[in-house]
Amino acid sequence: MKRLINWLHERVPISAESLREPLREPLPVQLKQWVFCLGGTPLMLFCILACTGILMTFYYVPSPTHAYDSVQSITSHVRLGWFIRGIHRAASHLMIFTVLLHMIRVFSTRSYRRPRELNWIFGVASFLTVLGFGFTGYSLVYDQRSYWATTVGTNLLGETPIIGKMLLYLIRGGPDVNPNTLTRLYDFHVGVLPTILALLIVSHLILVRLHGVARLENDPRTETYPFFPDHVLRECVIGMLLLVALISYVILFPPDMGPRANPIETPSEIRPEWYFFPSYRWLKLVPLQIGLLGSMLYVACMFLWPFIDAAFERVAPRRRLGQILGMCGFLVTIIFLVWEAVAGM
Amino acid sequence: MPNSETNTRTRREFFANVVMGSGLLLGLGGLAARFAEFLYPVVPPQKLIKALAGKLSDIPKGGARMFNPLDAHVMIVDDGTQLLAFSAVCTHLGCLVHWDSQAERFVCPCHHGVYDTDGNVVSGPPPRPLERIKLAIEGDQIFVFLAVREEPT
């Protein structure tokens, strides 16, 4: 055994000592509270999604004539297919939810402030990438909702000023939704977006390690506790709870499918997944160009939030105008989400 | 003059690095542009084609019906005085409108855009009227003129 270790050490010259220091990184004591441990959850879900996603690619056929049947076959005929697809689907919803929770936590504790602005930007980019996963993912099922969500979503991109038409053609593979569109969405879902998200996660983690975890404002506590084993064990507990929750959900609510995509009929009741409810409601309320520009402005504000908040703080240091404005934006988003959810009941 | 020689060498190295770096960036940029060009689809030009949509007897009196000649979505409506043809594609975000016979309106199920029998926007977010399609009636048959793209061979 010792000879094997020596052989390995000669080829991979990393000593246990050199690993010990980064593993023992001192973390602020607030991380002992569960609400501050949300950052690791999307990473665990990403791993679950990657595993179940890879498994499904063994059976999924990305062609308009076979996609629906292949998903149906995964759900009904493949051994434990319903379970793998169910976990993938539930984990995708949970991923969006947990990234949102993590962002809300970072927003409310203002952990995005100097020098962590870039990390917030990586976080927002990750959130948008995760939404892109959601969109491309449910487009692949090729049921009615998939088809019409693809039509609406890509048309919306096509309305982007200046580069809209180019984006539309690149994503659709032509001016209209066509057989090539599904292949492209599949490529985005299994190749482009995972690469982007993996790079964003790595960059995000590197910056967290370089800056250290942000301490809370006005928190006098200076105690720390080590990343390993204390925090890792805490994350493991969350991981196990996550698995139990996912498995229970899939057993109680196995994945289903809507009717097969029909390009000559838009169903009378059609809505996107819950995470697109706010933008869906917003687009119903206002003319298209205003809707699009408003959405772009919203995303730009999300990206630039650390700088906007800092500017407000310079203008009125004690009033917390930035936080009040941010909370208003967040509340409007929640109101649109609930409004659309209630309207569809 | 060892110092100035060192400086000259350093400057030369610096310019060599700038030239090589620029060349590399230009090369990679050019390659990326070719990749993007590869992904950009070939879009054939549109051609106007006369296609049979249906029969006069298919249109309910004072109502409308959708036809799909050449995979297009054409809504033909009898407005009481004449037949009109529209593209059934909502001008908002591309869903297909339905005919609401009670309200005598075209309704888009996606974002609730509503159009009248002339295709004009009555309410909701659509930015412009439904696209009019030229039609011709020959005997009992209704023909429509559609802009169709030829598939690349």
Tab-separated table of C-alpha atoms in Angstrom, chain A:
chain	number	residue	atom	x	y	z
A	1	MET	CA	0.000	0.000	0.000
A	2	LYS	CA	2.792	2.345	0.954
A	3	ARG	CA	4.540	1.622	-2.325
A	4	LEU	CA	1.356	2.487	-4.179
A	5	ILE	CA	1.033	5.766	-2.234
A	6	ASN	CA	4.654	6.620	-2.967
A	7	TRP	CA	4.187	5.787	-6.630
A	8	LEU	CA	1.128	8.006	-6.768
A	9	HIS	CA	2.805	10.826	-4.840
A	10	GLU	CA	5.744	10.780	-7.223
A	11	ARG	CA	3.365	11.324	-10.137
A	12	VAL	CA	0.943	13.675	-8.364
A	13	PRO	CA	3.244	15.667	-6.066
A	14	ILE	CA	0.602	17.103	-3.749
A	15	SER	CA	1.210	16.624	-0.046
A	16	ALA	CA	-1.562	16.174	2.485
A	17	GLU	CA	-0.168	19.250	4.255
A	18	SER	CA	-0.693	21.475	1.227
A	19	LEU	CA	-4.344	20.346	1.033
A	20	ARG	CA	-4.964	20.858	4.710
A	21	GLU	CA	-4.704	24.638	4.625
A	22	PRO	CA	-7.390	25.365	1.988
A	23	LEU	CA	-9.643	22.726	3.539
A	24	ARG	CA	-9.358	24.347	6.957
A	25	GLU	CA	-10.347	27.770	5.600
A	26	PRO	CA	-11.942	29.689	8.492
A	27	LEU	CA	-15.580	30.569	7.812
A	28	PRO	CA	-17.582	33.276	9.607
A	29	VAL	CA	-19.771	31.831	12.298
A	30	GLN	CA	-23.054	32.918	10.633
A	31	LEU	CA	-22.580	29.993	8.232
A	32	LYS	CA	-23.646	27.726	11.063
A	33	GLN	CA	-27.176	28.968	10.422
A	34	TRP	CA	-28.909	26.858	7.758
A	35	VAL	CA	-30.116	29.849	5.761
A	36	PHE	CA	-26.504	30.791	5.031
A	37	CYS	CA	-25.699	27.349	3.621
A	38	LEU	CA	-27.900	27.745	0.533
A	39	GLY	CA	-24.966	28.444	-1.788
A	40	GLY	CA	-23.861	24.804	-1.930
A	41	THR	CA	-27.332	23.477	-2.828
A	42	PRO	CA	-27.329	24.573	-6.509
A	43	LEU	CA	-23.935	22.901	-6.929
A	44	MET	CA	-25.300	19.599	-5.586
A	45	LEU	CA	-28.361	19.917	-7.810
A	46	PHE	CA	-26.127	20.670	-10.799
A	47	CYS	CA	-24.337	17.349	-10.185
A	48	ILE	CA	-27.674	15.495	-9.882
A	49	LEU	CA	-28.940	17.164	-13.068
A	50	ALA	CA	-25.742	16.310	-14.945
A	51	CYS	CA	-25.945	12.626	-13.916
A	52	THR	CA	-29.654	12.173	-14.690
A	53	GLY	CA	-29.297	14.256	-17.872
A	54	ILE	CA	-26.457	12.105	-19.176
A	55	LEU	CA	-28.504	8.981	-18.410
A	56	MET	CA	-31.457	10.305	-20.408
A	57	THR	CA	-29.311	11.111	-23.454
A	58	PHE	CA	-28.883	7.338	-23.867
A	59	TYR	CA	-32.553	7.144	-24.885
A	60	TYR	CA	-33.625	10.626	-25.978
A	61	VAL	CA	-33.794	11.290	-29.737
A	62	PRO	CA	-33.556	15.011	-30.628
A	63	SER	CA	-35.720	15.004	-33.732
A	64	PRO	CA	-39.278	16.366	-34.065
A	65	THR	CA	-40.562	13.010	-35.296
A	66	HIS	CA	-39.035	10.988	-32.446
A	67	ALA	CA	-38.537	13.344	-29.500
A	68	TYR	CA	-42.003	12.980	-27.976
A	69	ASP	CA	-42.029	9.191	-28.417
A	70	SER	CA	-38.556	8.871	-26.925
A	71	VAL	CA	-39.539	10.885	-23.829
A	72	GLN	CA	-42.691	8.779	-23.548
A	73	SER	CA	-40.571	5.657	-23.842
A	74	ILE	CA	-38.188	6.916	-21.129
A	75	THR	CA	-41.187	7.632	-18.893
A	76	SER	CA	-43.161	4.451	-19.540
A	77	HIS	CA	-40.911	1.659	-20.842
A	78	VAL	CA	-37.296	2.194	-19.828
A	79	ARG	CA	-36.441	0.539	-16.511
A	80	LEU	CA	-36.650	3.284	-13.828
A	81	GLY	CA	-36.960	5.849	-16.636
A	82	TRP	CA	-39.852	7.592	-14.881
A	83	PHE	CA	-37.649	7.923	-11.805
A	84	ILE	CA	-34.622	9.353	-13.630
A	85	ARG	CA	-36.766	11.775	-15.643
A	86	GLY	CA	-38.728	12.688	-12.519
A	87	ILE	CA	-35.553	13.433	-10.555
A	88	HIS	CA	-34.182	15.488	-13.458
A	89	ARG	CA	-37.396	17.482	-13.749
A	90	ALA	CA	-37.845	18.051	-10.020
A	91	ALA	CA	-34.168	18.933	-9.574
A	92	SER	CA	-34.411	21.513	-12.360
A	93	HIS	CA	-37.292	23.264	-10.573
A	94	LEU	CA	-35.477	23.047	-7.263
A	95	MET	CA	-32.291	24.362	-8.857
A	96	ILE	CA	-34.045	27.549	-9.982
A	97	PHE	CA	-35.720	27.868	-6.583
A	98	THR	CA	-32.493	27.418	-4.612
A	99	VAL	CA	-30.474	29.780	-6.830
A	100	LEU	CA	-33.250	32.325	-6.212
A	101	LEU	CA	-33.130	31.711	-2.453
A	102	HIS	CA	-29.356	32.099	-2.463
A	103	MET	CA	-29.646	35.352	-4.419
A	104	ILE	CA	-32.306	36.651	-2.019
A	105	ARG	CA	-30.004	35.843	0.906
A	106	VAL	CA	-27.047	37.600	-0.714
A	107	PHE	CA	-29.279	40.548	-1.637
A	108	SER	CA	-30.765	40.920	1.836
A	109	THR	CA	-27.386	40.756	3.599
A	110	ARG	CA	-25.798	43.016	0.929
A	111	SER	CA	-22.938	40.561	0.505
A	112	TYR	CA	-22.485	41.790	-3.061
A	113	ARG	CA	-20.766	45.011	-1.980
A	114	ARG	CA	-17.177	45.929	-2.784
A	115	PRO	CA	-15.021	43.923	-3.473
A	116	ARG	CA	-17.536	41.158	-4.292
A	117	GLU	CA	-19.383	42.876	-7.174
A	118	LEU	CA	-17.946	40.522	-9.778
A	119	ASN	CA	-19.130	37.508	-7.820
A	120	TRP	CA	-22.685	38.886	-7.795
A	121	ILE	CA	-22.428	39.350	-11.582
A	122	PHE	CA	-21.306	35.720	-11.973
A	123	GLY	CA	-24.249	34.728	-9.773
A	124	VAL	CA	-26.774	36.622	-11.910
A	125	ALA	CA	-25.231	35.119	-15.060
A	126	SER	CA	-25.589	31.664	-13.463
A	127	PHE	CA	-29.246	32.371	-12.652
A	128	LEU	CA	-29.959	33.375	-16.263
A	129	THR	CA	-28.102	30.284	-17.493
A	130	VAL	CA	-30.243	28.124	-15.202
A	131	LEU	CA	-33.365	29.767	-16.670
A	132	GLY	CA	-31.933	28.961	-20.107
A	133	PHE	CA	-31.624	25.329	-18.978
A	134	GLY	CA	-35.279	25.378	-17.919
A	135	PHE	CA	-36.419	26.826	-21.240
A	136	THR	CA	-34.366	24.506	-23.449
A	137	GLY	CA	-35.148	21.538	-21.186
A	138	TYR	CA	-38.902	21.663	-21.413
A	139	SER	CA	-38.675	22.490	-25.122
A	140	LEU	CA	-37.121	19.052	-25.661
A	141	VAL	CA	-40.191	17.114	-24.498
A	142	TYR	CA	-41.921	18.229	-27.697
A	143	ASP	CA	-45.412	18.342	-26.287
A	144	GLN	CA	-47.783	21.234	-26.907
A	145	ARG	CA	-46.305	23.377	-24.163
A	146	SER	CA	-42.778	22.696	-25.473
A	147	TYR	CA	-43.612	23.658	-29.017
A	148	TRP	CA	-45.454	26.862	-28.209
A	149	ALA	CA	-43.007	27.895	-25.508
A	150	THR	CA	-40.243	27.505	-28.106
A	151	THR	CA	-42.227	29.594	-30.582
A	152	VAL	CA	-42.972	32.377	-28.088
A	153	GLY	CA	-39.543	32.339	-26.405
A	154	THR	CA	-37.577	32.464	-29.653
A	155	ASN	CA	-39.896	35.137	-31.125
A	156	LEU	CA	-39.255	37.210	-28.011
A	157	LEU	CA	-35.504	36.909	-28.573
A	158	GLY	CA	-36.095	37.882	-32.195
A	159	GLU	CA	-37.583	41.196	-31.052
A	160	THR	CA	-34.313	42.210	-29.341
A	161	PRO	CA	-33.137	45.494	-30.878
A	162	ILE	CA	-30.309	45.259	-33.476
A	163	ILE	CA	-29.221	41.647	-32.885
A	164	GLY	CA	-32.711	40.109	-32.579
A	165	LYS	CA	-32.973	38.637	-36.060
A	166	MET	CA	-29.479	37.188	-35.882
A	167	LEU	CA	-30.229	35.586	-32.484
A	168	LEU	CA	-33.518	34.196	-33.785
A	169	TYR	CA	-31.889	32.597	-36.826
A	170	LEU	CA	-29.016	31.200	-34.759
A	171	ILE	CA	-31.294	29.600	-32.180
A	172	ARG	CA	-34.000	28.391	-34.554
A	173	GLY	CA	-31.709	27.430	-37.371
A	174	GLY	CA	-34.009	29.355	-39.735
A	175	PRO	CA	-36.686	32.036	-39.747
A	176	ASP	CA	-39.397	29.707	-38.385
A	177	VAL	CA	-39.505	26.892	-35.830
A	178	ASN	CA	-38.302	23.911	-37.889
A	179	PRO	CA	-36.765	20.449	-37.350
A	180	ASN	CA	-33.356	22.082	-36.876
A	181	THR	CA	-34.682	24.111	-33.923
A	182	LEU	CA	-35.041	21.069	-31.687
A	183	THR	CA	-31.497	19.902	-32.503
A	184	ARG	CA	-30.143	23.343	-31.655
A	185	LEU	CA	-32.055	23.539	-28.380
A	186	TYR	CA	-30.726	20.075	-27.537
A	187	ASP	CA	-27.162	21.234	-28.262
A	188	PHE	CA	-27.674	24.246	-26.031
A	189	HIS	CA	-29.142	22.077	-23.265
A	190	VAL	CA	-26.511	19.339	-23.205
A	191	GLY	CA	-23.421	21.149	-24.486
A	192	VAL	CA	-23.339	24.929	-24.502
A	193	LEU	CA	-25.222	25.752	-21.297
A	194	PRO	CA	-23.543	23.097	-19.090
A	195	THR	CA	-20.131	24.385	-20.207
A	196	ILE	CA	-21.116	27.981	-19.462
A	197	LEU	CA	-22.625	27.068	-16.080
A	198	ALA	CA	-19.625	24.949	-15.065
A	199	LEU	CA	-17.279	27.851	-15.916
A	200	LEU	CA	-19.483	30.298	-13.997
A	201	ILE	CA	-19.664	28.019	-10.946
A	202	VAL	CA	-15.881	27.536	-10.918
A	203	SER	CA	-15.283	31.296	-11.289
A	204	HIS	CA	-17.843	31.977	-8.554
A	205	LEU	CA	-16.183	29.495	-6.180
A	206	ILE	CA	-12.678	30.788	-6.924
A	207	LEU	CA	-13.786	34.338	-6.087
A	208	VAL	CA	-15.509	33.153	-2.898
A	209	ARG	CA	-12.272	31.479	-1.824
A	210	LEU	CA	-10.137	34.497	-2.784
A	211	HIS	CA	-12.293	37.023	-0.941
A	212	GLY	CA	-13.478	34.707	1.797
A	213	VAL	CA	-17.135	34.433	2.800
A	214	ALA	CA	-18.638	37.901	3.417
A	215	ARG	CA	-19.202	38.847	7.027
A	216	LEU	CA	-22.556	40.258	8.043
A	217	GLU	CA	-23.000	44.017	8.370
A	218	ASN	CA	-22.952	45.184	12.010
A	219	ASP	CA	-22.196	41.685	13.282
A	220	PRO	CA	-19.669	41.964	16.126
A	221	ARG	CA	-18.869	38.227	16.167
A	222	THR	CA	-15.353	37.422	15.038
A	223	GLU	CA	-15.330	33.676	15.739
A	224	THR	CA	-14.765	31.306	12.851
A	225	TYR	CA	-15.124	27.598	12.227
A	226	PRO	CA	-13.327	25.388	9.694
A	227	PHE	CA	-14.624	24.549	6.213
A	228	PHE	CA	-13.607	20.921	6.718
A	229	PRO	CA	-15.069	18.935	8.386
A	230	ASP	CA	-17.659	21.188	10.071
A	231	HIS	CA	-19.117	23.019	7.090
A	232	VAL	CA	-18.737	20.086	4.696
A	233	LEU	CA	-20.741	17.904	7.093
A	234	ARG	CA	-23.431	20.570	7.251
A	235	GLU	CA	-23.601	20.618	3.434
A	236	CYS	CA	-23.782	16.794	3.437
A	237	VAL	CA	-26.840	16.936	5.680
A	238	ILE	CA	-28.446	19.415	3.272
A	239	GLY	CA	-27.519	17.124	0.371
A	240	MET	CA	-29.179	14.145	2.037
A	241	LEU	CA	-32.331	16.132	2.829
A	242	LEU	CA	-32.358	17.280	-0.771
A	243	LEU	CA	-32.187	13.708	-2.052
A	244	VAL	CA	-34.954	12.585	0.304
A	245	ALA	CA	-37.130	15.517	-0.812
A	246	LEU	CA	-36.481	14.839	-4.516
A	247	ILE	CA	-37.124	11.092	-4.269
A	248	SER	CA	-40.290	11.583	-2.212
A	249	TYR	CA	-41.588	14.168	-4.670
A	250	VAL	CA	-40.953	11.915	-7.670
A	251	ILE	CA	-42.628	8.932	-6.015
A	252	LEU	CA	-45.659	11.030	-5.034
A	253	PHE	CA	-45.838	12.965	-8.305
A	254	PRO	CA	-44.354	10.890	-11.138
A	255	PRO	CA	-43.523	12.905	-14.279
A	256	ASP	CA	-46.258	13.237	-16.865
A	257	MET	CA	-46.469	14.600	-20.412
A	258	GLY	CA	-48.844	16.927	-22.188
A	259	PRO	CA	-50.377	16.214	-25.596
A	260	ARG	CA	-47.968	15.809	-28.535
A	261	ALA	CA	-46.804	19.043	-30.219
A	262	ASN	CA	-49.253	20.227	-32.843
A	263	PRO	CA	-47.874	23.098	-34.963
A	264	ILE	CA	-51.310	23.905	-36.419
A	265	GLU	CA	-53.083	24.518	-33.121
A	266	THR	CA	-52.136	26.619	-30.129
A	267	PRO	CA	-54.004	25.181	-27.130
A	268	SER	CA	-56.521	27.507	-25.513
A	269	GLU	CA	-54.848	27.050	-22.110
A	270	ILE	CA	-51.124	27.539	-22.510
A	271	ARG	CA	-48.641	28.823	-19.955
A	272	PRO	CA	-44.922	28.482	-19.347
A	273	GLU	CA	-43.345	26.961	-16.224
A	274	TRP	CA	-43.772	28.910	-12.961
A	275	TYR	CA	-40.369	30.598	-13.158
A	276	PHE	CA	-41.413	32.450	-16.307
A	277	PHE	CA	-44.753	33.583	-14.810
A	278	PRO	CA	-43.536	37.124	-13.908
A	279	SER	CA	-42.276	37.877	-17.434
A	280	TYR	CA	-45.329	36.140	-18.961
A	281	ARG	CA	-47.692	38.336	-16.933
A	282	TRP	CA	-45.612	41.428	-17.706
A	283	LEU	CA	-45.787	40.723	-21.457
A	284	LYS	CA	-49.586	40.419	-21.241
A	285	LEU	CA	-49.850	43.833	-19.621
A	286	VAL	CA	-47.755	46.046	-21.863
A	287	PRO	CA	-47.015	46.508	-25.589
A	288	LEU	CA	-44.308	44.215	-26.930
A	289	GLN	CA	-41.459	46.729	-27.278
A	290	ILE	CA	-42.085	48.158	-23.804
A	291	GLY	CA	-42.291	44.617	-22.443
A	292	LEU	CA	-38.987	43.698	-24.006
A	293	LEU	CA	-37.184	46.901	-23.039
A	294	GLY	CA	-38.574	46.609	-19.487
A	295	SER	CA	-37.287	43.027	-19.239
A	296	MET	CA	-33.863	44.069	-20.552
A	297	LEU	CA	-33.722	46.945	-18.068
A	298	TYR	CA	-34.681	44.561	-15.240
A	299	VAL	CA	-31.872	42.170	-16.167
A	300	ALA	CA	-29.394	45.055	-16.531
A	301	CYS	CA	-30.367	46.299	-13.042
A	302	MET	CA	-29.845	42.796	-11.643
A	303	PHE	CA	-26.347	42.644	-13.131
A	304	LEU	CA	-25.385	46.145	-12.026
A	305	TRP	CA	-27.108	46.005	-8.645
A	306	PRO	CA	-23.914	46.294	-6.509
A	307	PHE	CA	-23.004	49.529	-8.330
A	308	ILE	CA	-26.563	50.913	-8.225
A	309	ASP	CA	-26.785	50.216	-4.484
A	310	ALA	CA	-23.375	51.821	-3.901
A	311	ALA	CA	-24.492	54.926	-5.842
A	312	PHE	CA	-27.632	55.210	-3.705
A	313	GLU	CA	-25.521	54.801	-0.583
A	314	ARG	CA	-23.274	57.669	-1.670
A	315	VAL	CA	-26.295	59.921	-2.260
A	316	ALA	CA	-28.129	59.104	0.958
A	317	PRO	CA	-25.912	57.034	3.275
A	318	ARG	CA	-28.455	56.464	6.029
A	319	ARG	CA	-31.651	55.923	4.108
A	320	ARG	CA	-30.939	52.617	2.401
A	321	LEU	CA	-32.722	53.796	-0.750
A	322	GLY	CA	-31.075	51.080	-2.815
A	323	GLN	CA	-32.417	48.325	-0.605
A	324	ILE	CA	-35.915	49.824	-0.579
A	325	LEU	CA	-35.890	50.077	-4.381
A	326	GLY	CA	-34.549	46.538	-4.711
A	327	MET	CA	-37.225	45.214	-2.351
A	328	CYS	CA	-39.907	46.990	-4.439
A	329	GLY	CA	-38.581	45.357	-7.612
A	330	PHE	CA	-38.553	41.974	-5.899
A	331	LEU	CA	-42.104	42.463	-4.549
A	332	VAL	CA	-43.427	43.396	-8.009
A	333	THR	CA	-41.841	40.204	-9.382
A	334	ILE	CA	-43.528	38.114	-6.678
A	335	ILE	CA	-46.865	39.867	-7.283
A	336	PHE	CA	-46.658	39.074	-11.031
A	337	LEU	CA	-45.741	35.462	-10.229
A	338	VAL	CA	-48.667	34.982	-7.829
A	339	TRP	CA	-51.040	36.886	-10.141
A	340	GLU	CA	-50.256	34.588	-13.054
A	341	ALA	CA	-50.420	31.491	-10.834
A	342	VAL	CA	-53.846	32.482	-9.475
A	343	ALA	CA	-55.131	33.475	-12.953
A	344	GLY	CA	-54.352	29.982	-14.224
A	345	MET	CA	-56.205	28.132	-11.468
